[in-house]
Every structure is written in structure tokens, then in C-alpha cells.
């Protein structure tokens, strides 16, 4: 990996979040989806992983900008991918 960077290869960190119903934790006894934003500021599972991985990889990103895409969300009764 570092050989590519030192050779001039640029790295761009991108994030995609799956909002589909398969990420609903209700079957596991949870009342909220994995995407739930906690009022007390506690990170949800997606935020924990994005932060852990992103904080390492952002150091190698060529422009320090991270585009984020979401897919599988239901909006106005239609699933968007």
C-alpha cells in the first residue's frame, strides 16, 4: 500500500452506507436500526466503524474530502439505490 503512495498513486476515501431494512436490529431484540442517531451523542454501529477505519485512511487521502453515498433508503414510498 505504501509503495503505491510513495510511487505517486493517489488514494481517495469514499463511504457508502446501506440503509436497507436488512440492517434493522429488531430481530436481535434491539428497538432501533443500526442507523439510529442517539440523542445522548453515543455513536451507532455505522458511526463507530466509519470513525475507526476513516481516521486511519484519511491520512492517506489526497484531498482530505470524503464523499458519502447512501443506498437502499425508502423515500416517499420508493426504495432508492
Short mmCIF file of N, CA, C and O in Angstrom, two decimals:
data_model
loop_
_atom_site.label_atom_id
_atom_site.label_comp_id
_atom_site.label_asym_id
_atom_site.label_seq_id
_atom_site.Cartn_x
_atom_site.Cartn_y
_atom_site.Cartn_z
N UNK A 1 0.82 -1.19 0.00
CA UNK A 1 0.00 0.00 0.00
C UNK A 1 0.87 1.26 0.00
O UNK A 1 0.66 2.16 -0.79
N UNK A 2 1.82 1.30 0.90
CA UNK A 2 2.70 2.47 0.99
C UNK A 2 3.58 2.61 -0.24
O UNK A 2 3.93 3.73 -0.62
N UNK A 3 3.91 1.49 -0.87
CA UNK A 3 4.71 1.56 -2.10
C UNK A 3 3.93 2.27 -3.20
O UNK A 3 4.49 3.04 -3.97
N UNK A 4 2.62 2.02 -3.28
CA UNK A 4 1.80 2.71 -4.28
C UNK A 4 1.77 4.21 -4.01
O UNK A 4 1.89 5.03 -4.91
N UNK A 5 1.60 4.58 -2.74
CA UNK A 5 1.54 6.00 -2.39
C UNK A 5 2.88 6.69 -2.66
O UNK A 5 2.91 7.79 -3.20
N UNK A 6 3.96 6.06 -2.26
CA UNK A 6 5.26 6.68 -2.48
C UNK A 6 5.61 6.73 -3.96
O UNK A 6 6.41 7.56 -4.39
N UNK A 7 4.97 5.86 -4.77
CA UNK A 7 5.19 5.87 -6.20
C UNK A 7 4.32 6.89 -6.93
O UNK A 7 4.35 6.97 -8.15
N UNK A 8 3.51 7.65 -6.18
CA UNK A 8 2.70 8.69 -6.80
C UNK A 8 1.23 8.35 -6.97
O UNK A 8 0.45 9.16 -7.46
N UNK A 9 0.83 7.16 -6.58
CA UNK A 9 -0.58 6.78 -6.69
C UNK A 9 -1.39 7.55 -5.64
O UNK A 9 -0.99 7.66 -4.49
N UNK A 10 -2.50 8.13 -6.07
CA UNK A 10 -3.35 8.89 -5.14
C UNK A 10 -4.44 7.99 -4.59
O UNK A 10 -4.96 7.12 -5.28
N UNK A 11 -4.82 8.25 -3.37
CA UNK A 11 -5.83 7.47 -2.66
C UNK A 11 -7.00 8.39 -2.33
O UNK A 11 -6.81 9.53 -1.91
N UNK A 12 -8.22 7.91 -2.55
CA UNK A 12 -9.41 8.69 -2.24
C UNK A 12 -10.37 7.84 -1.42
O UNK A 12 -10.86 6.81 -1.90
N UNK A 13 -10.61 8.24 -0.19
CA UNK A 13 -11.52 7.53 0.70
C UNK A 13 -12.95 7.88 0.34
O UNK A 13 -13.29 9.05 0.20
N UNK A 14 -13.80 6.88 0.17
CA UNK A 14 -15.23 7.05 -0.10
C UNK A 14 -16.00 6.15 0.85
O UNK A 14 -15.52 5.08 1.22
N UNK A 15 -17.20 6.58 1.25
CA UNK A 15 -18.02 5.81 2.18
C UNK A 15 -19.40 5.59 1.57
O UNK A 15 -19.98 6.52 1.00
N UNK A 16 -19.92 4.38 1.67
CA UNK A 16 -21.29 4.08 1.25
C UNK A 16 -22.01 3.42 2.42
O UNK A 16 -21.45 2.54 3.08
N UNK A 17 -23.23 3.87 2.69
CA UNK A 17 -23.99 3.37 3.83
C UNK A 17 -25.25 2.67 3.33
O UNK A 17 -26.01 3.24 2.55
N UNK A 18 -25.46 1.45 3.79
CA UNK A 18 -26.62 0.65 3.43
C UNK A 18 -27.78 0.97 4.38
O UNK A 18 -27.73 0.64 5.55
N UNK A 19 -28.81 1.63 3.87
CA UNK A 19 -29.97 2.00 4.67
C UNK A 19 -31.12 1.01 4.50
O UNK A 19 -32.23 1.28 4.93
N UNK A 20 -30.88 -0.12 3.88
CA UNK A 20 -31.96 -1.07 3.63
C UNK A 20 -32.45 -1.70 4.92
O UNK A 20 -31.79 -1.66 5.96
N UNK A 21 -33.62 -2.31 4.84
CA UNK A 21 -34.25 -2.89 6.04
C UNK A 21 -33.49 -4.08 6.60
O UNK A 21 -33.73 -4.48 7.73
N UNK A 22 -32.55 -4.64 5.85
CA UNK A 22 -31.77 -5.77 6.38
C UNK A 22 -30.87 -5.32 7.54
O UNK A 22 -30.33 -6.15 8.25
N UNK A 23 -30.73 -4.02 7.74
CA UNK A 23 -29.94 -3.51 8.85
C UNK A 23 -30.80 -3.12 10.05
O UNK A 23 -30.36 -2.40 10.93
N UNK A 24 -32.01 -3.64 10.08
CA UNK A 24 -32.91 -3.42 11.21
C UNK A 24 -32.56 -4.44 12.29
O UNK A 24 -32.52 -5.63 12.03
N UNK A 25 -32.27 -3.98 13.48
CA UNK A 25 -31.83 -4.85 14.58
C UNK A 25 -32.98 -5.38 15.42
O UNK A 25 -32.75 -5.99 16.44
N UNK A 26 -34.24 -5.16 15.02
CA UNK A 26 -35.36 -5.53 15.87
C UNK A 26 -35.43 -7.04 16.12
O UNK A 26 -35.87 -7.47 17.17
N UNK A 27 -34.97 -7.84 15.17
CA UNK A 27 -34.98 -9.29 15.36
C UNK A 27 -34.01 -9.72 16.45
O UNK A 27 -34.18 -10.75 17.08
N UNK A 28 -32.99 -8.92 16.70
CA UNK A 28 -31.99 -9.24 17.73
C UNK A 28 -32.37 -8.64 19.08
O UNK A 28 -31.56 -8.57 19.98
N UNK A 29 -33.62 -8.18 19.19
CA UNK A 29 -34.06 -7.61 20.45
C UNK A 29 -33.82 -6.12 20.57
O UNK A 29 -34.15 -5.51 21.58
N UNK A 30 -33.23 -5.52 19.57
CA UNK A 30 -32.98 -4.07 19.58
C UNK A 30 -34.23 -3.37 19.08
O UNK A 30 -34.95 -3.87 18.23
N UNK A 31 -34.49 -2.19 19.59
CA UNK A 31 -35.66 -1.43 19.15
C UNK A 31 -35.33 -0.46 18.04
O UNK A 31 -36.22 0.13 17.46
N UNK A 32 -34.08 -0.29 17.72
CA UNK A 32 -33.69 0.71 16.74
C UNK A 32 -32.82 0.08 15.66
O UNK A 32 -32.19 -0.93 15.86
N UNK A 33 -32.80 0.74 14.52
CA UNK A 33 -31.94 0.26 13.44
C UNK A 33 -30.49 0.59 13.77
O UNK A 33 -30.19 1.37 14.67
N UNK A 34 -29.60 0.01 12.99
CA UNK A 34 -28.17 0.28 13.17
C UNK A 34 -27.82 1.72 12.83
O UNK A 34 -26.75 2.20 13.16
N UNK A 35 -28.75 2.44 12.17
CA UNK A 35 -28.51 3.81 11.75
C UNK A 35 -29.01 4.83 12.75
O UNK A 35 -28.86 6.03 12.55
N UNK A 36 -29.62 4.37 13.82
CA UNK A 36 -30.25 5.29 14.77
C UNK A 36 -29.23 6.29 15.33
O UNK A 36 -28.12 5.92 15.71
N UNK A 37 -29.62 7.56 15.35
CA UNK A 37 -28.77 8.60 15.93
C UNK A 37 -29.21 8.81 17.37
O UNK A 37 -30.35 9.20 17.63
N UNK A 38 -28.34 8.52 18.30
CA UNK A 38 -28.64 8.59 19.73
C UNK A 38 -28.63 10.04 20.22
O UNK A 38 -27.70 10.79 19.90
N UNK A 39 -29.63 10.40 20.97
CA UNK A 39 -29.73 11.76 21.50
C UNK A 39 -28.61 12.10 22.47
O UNK A 39 -28.24 13.26 22.61
N UNK A 40 -28.07 11.09 23.13
CA UNK A 40 -27.03 11.33 24.12
C UNK A 40 -25.63 11.44 23.49
O UNK A 40 -24.64 11.56 24.20
N UNK A 41 -25.56 11.37 22.16
CA UNK A 41 -24.28 11.51 21.48
C UNK A 41 -23.51 10.21 21.29
O UNK A 41 -22.45 10.21 20.68
N UNK A 42 -24.04 9.10 21.84
CA UNK A 42 -23.38 7.81 21.66
C UNK A 42 -23.38 7.43 20.18
O UNK A 42 -24.36 7.64 19.48
N UNK A 43 -22.28 6.91 19.69
CA UNK A 43 -22.17 6.54 18.28
C UNK A 43 -22.92 5.24 18.00
O UNK A 43 -22.88 4.31 18.82
N UNK A 44 -23.59 5.18 16.84
CA UNK A 44 -24.21 3.91 16.44
C UNK A 44 -23.14 3.03 15.78
O UNK A 44 -21.99 3.44 15.64
N UNK A 45 -23.52 1.83 15.39
CA UNK A 45 -22.53 0.88 14.85
C UNK A 45 -21.88 1.39 13.57
O UNK A 45 -20.68 1.22 13.35
N UNK A 46 -22.66 2.01 12.70
CA UNK A 46 -22.09 2.57 11.47
C UNK A 46 -21.09 3.67 11.79
O UNK A 46 -20.00 3.72 11.22
N UNK A 47 -21.45 4.58 12.67
CA UNK A 47 -20.56 5.68 13.03
C UNK A 47 -19.26 5.19 13.64
O UNK A 47 -18.19 5.72 13.36
N UNK A 48 -19.35 4.15 14.48
CA UNK A 48 -18.15 3.59 15.11
C UNK A 48 -17.17 3.07 14.07
O UNK A 48 -15.96 3.33 14.13
N UNK A 49 -17.68 2.32 13.09
CA UNK A 49 -16.82 1.72 12.07
C UNK A 49 -16.26 2.79 11.14
O UNK A 49 -15.07 2.79 10.80
N UNK A 50 -17.12 3.73 10.71
CA UNK A 50 -16.65 4.80 9.82
C UNK A 50 -15.56 5.60 10.51
O UNK A 50 -14.54 5.94 9.89
N UNK A 51 -15.74 5.89 11.78
CA UNK A 51 -14.73 6.66 12.51
C UNK A 51 -13.43 5.86 12.65
O UNK A 51 -12.34 6.38 12.42
N UNK A 52 -13.53 4.59 13.05
CA UNK A 52 -12.34 3.77 13.28
C UNK A 52 -11.53 3.58 12.00
O UNK A 52 -10.31 3.79 11.99
N UNK A 53 -12.18 3.22 10.93
CA UNK A 53 -11.48 2.97 9.67
C UNK A 53 -11.10 4.30 9.01
O UNK A 53 -9.97 4.48 8.54
N UNK A 54 -12.03 5.24 9.01
CA UNK A 54 -11.79 6.53 8.36
C UNK A 54 -10.67 7.32 8.98
O UNK A 54 -9.90 7.98 8.27
N UNK A 55 -10.54 7.27 10.30
CA UNK A 55 -9.49 8.05 10.96
C UNK A 55 -8.09 7.55 10.59
O UNK A 55 -7.13 8.32 10.64
N UNK A 56 -7.98 6.30 10.20
CA UNK A 56 -6.69 5.77 9.74
C UNK A 56 -6.49 6.11 8.26
O UNK A 56 -5.44 6.64 7.87
N UNK A 57 -7.49 5.84 7.43
CA UNK A 57 -7.34 6.00 5.99
C UNK A 57 -7.31 7.45 5.53
O UNK A 57 -6.71 7.75 4.50
N UNK A 58 -7.95 8.36 6.26
CA UNK A 58 -7.98 9.77 5.84
C UNK A 58 -6.57 10.36 5.76
O UNK A 58 -6.32 11.27 4.98
N UNK A 59 -5.65 9.81 6.50
CA UNK A 59 -4.26 10.30 6.48
C UNK A 59 -3.62 10.13 5.11
O UNK A 59 -2.67 10.83 4.76
N UNK A 60 -4.14 9.18 4.33
CA UNK A 60 -3.58 8.89 3.02
C UNK A 60 -4.42 9.47 1.89
O UNK A 60 -4.05 9.36 0.73
N UNK A 61 -5.54 10.08 2.20
CA UNK A 61 -6.44 10.63 1.19
C UNK A 61 -5.78 11.85 0.55
O UNK A 61 -5.26 12.72 1.24
N UNK A 62 -5.85 11.94 -0.77
CA UNK A 62 -5.13 13.00 -1.49
C UNK A 62 -5.74 14.39 -1.29
O UNK A 62 -5.03 15.38 -1.36
N UNK A 63 -7.05 14.49 -1.02
CA UNK A 63 -7.65 15.82 -0.86
C UNK A 63 -8.36 16.02 0.49
O UNK A 63 -8.94 17.08 0.73
N UNK A 64 -8.31 15.04 1.36
CA UNK A 64 -8.95 15.08 2.68
C UNK A 64 -10.45 15.37 2.62
O UNK A 64 -11.02 15.92 3.54
N UNK A 65 -11.08 14.98 1.52
CA UNK A 65 -12.53 15.07 1.37
C UNK A 65 -13.07 13.66 1.24
O UNK A 65 -12.49 12.84 0.53
N UNK A 66 -14.18 13.38 1.92
CA UNK A 66 -14.74 12.04 1.90
C UNK A 66 -16.18 12.08 1.39
O UNK A 66 -17.09 12.46 2.12
N UNK A 67 -16.39 11.71 0.12
CA UNK A 67 -17.77 11.64 -0.36
C UNK A 67 -18.50 10.48 0.30
O UNK A 67 -17.91 9.42 0.55
N UNK A 68 -19.77 10.70 0.61
CA UNK A 68 -20.58 9.68 1.28
C UNK A 68 -21.83 9.43 0.45
O UNK A 68 -22.53 10.37 0.07
N UNK A 69 -22.11 8.17 0.17
CA UNK A 69 -23.32 7.77 -0.54
C UNK A 69 -24.16 6.89 0.36
O UNK A 69 -23.64 6.13 1.17
N UNK A 70 -25.46 6.99 0.21
CA UNK A 70 -26.39 6.11 0.89
C UNK A 70 -27.21 5.37 -0.15
O UNK A 70 -27.50 5.89 -1.21
N UNK A 71 -27.57 4.13 0.16
CA UNK A 71 -28.40 3.36 -0.77
C UNK A 71 -29.36 2.49 0.02
O UNK A 71 -29.15 2.22 1.20
N UNK A 72 -30.44 2.07 -0.64
CA UNK A 72 -31.42 1.20 -0.01
C UNK A 72 -32.41 1.92 0.88
O UNK A 72 -33.13 1.30 1.64
N UNK A 73 -32.47 3.24 0.78
CA UNK A 73 -33.37 4.00 1.62
C UNK A 73 -34.75 4.10 0.96
O UNK A 73 -34.87 4.16 -0.25
N UNK A 74 -35.78 4.06 1.80
CA UNK A 74 -37.13 4.26 1.28
C UNK A 74 -37.49 5.73 1.44
O UNK A 74 -37.46 6.26 2.55
N UNK A 75 -37.81 6.37 0.34
CA UNK A 75 -38.13 7.80 0.32
C UNK A 75 -39.40 8.00 -0.47
O UNK A 75 -39.48 7.61 -1.63
N UNK A 76 -40.41 8.56 0.16
CA UNK A 76 -41.73 8.75 -0.48
C UNK A 76 -42.28 7.43 -1.02
O UNK A 76 -42.83 7.38 -2.12
N UNK A 77 -42.11 6.36 -0.25
CA UNK A 77 -42.65 5.05 -0.64
C UNK A 77 -41.88 4.33 -1.71
O UNK A 77 -42.29 3.27 -2.18
N UNK A 78 -40.73 4.84 -2.11
CA UNK A 78 -39.94 4.23 -3.16
C UNK A 78 -38.53 3.95 -2.63
O UNK A 78 -37.91 4.81 -2.00
N UNK A 79 -38.03 2.75 -2.90
CA UNK A 79 -36.67 2.41 -2.48
C UNK A 79 -35.68 3.00 -3.47
O UNK A 79 -35.79 2.80 -4.67
N UNK A 80 -34.71 3.73 -2.94
CA UNK A 80 -33.68 4.38 -3.78
C UNK A 80 -32.37 3.64 -3.60
O UNK A 80 -31.93 3.40 -2.50
N UNK A 81 -31.76 3.29 -4.73
CA UNK A 81 -30.44 2.66 -4.69
C UNK A 81 -29.44 3.46 -5.47
O UNK A 81 -29.72 4.23 -6.29
#
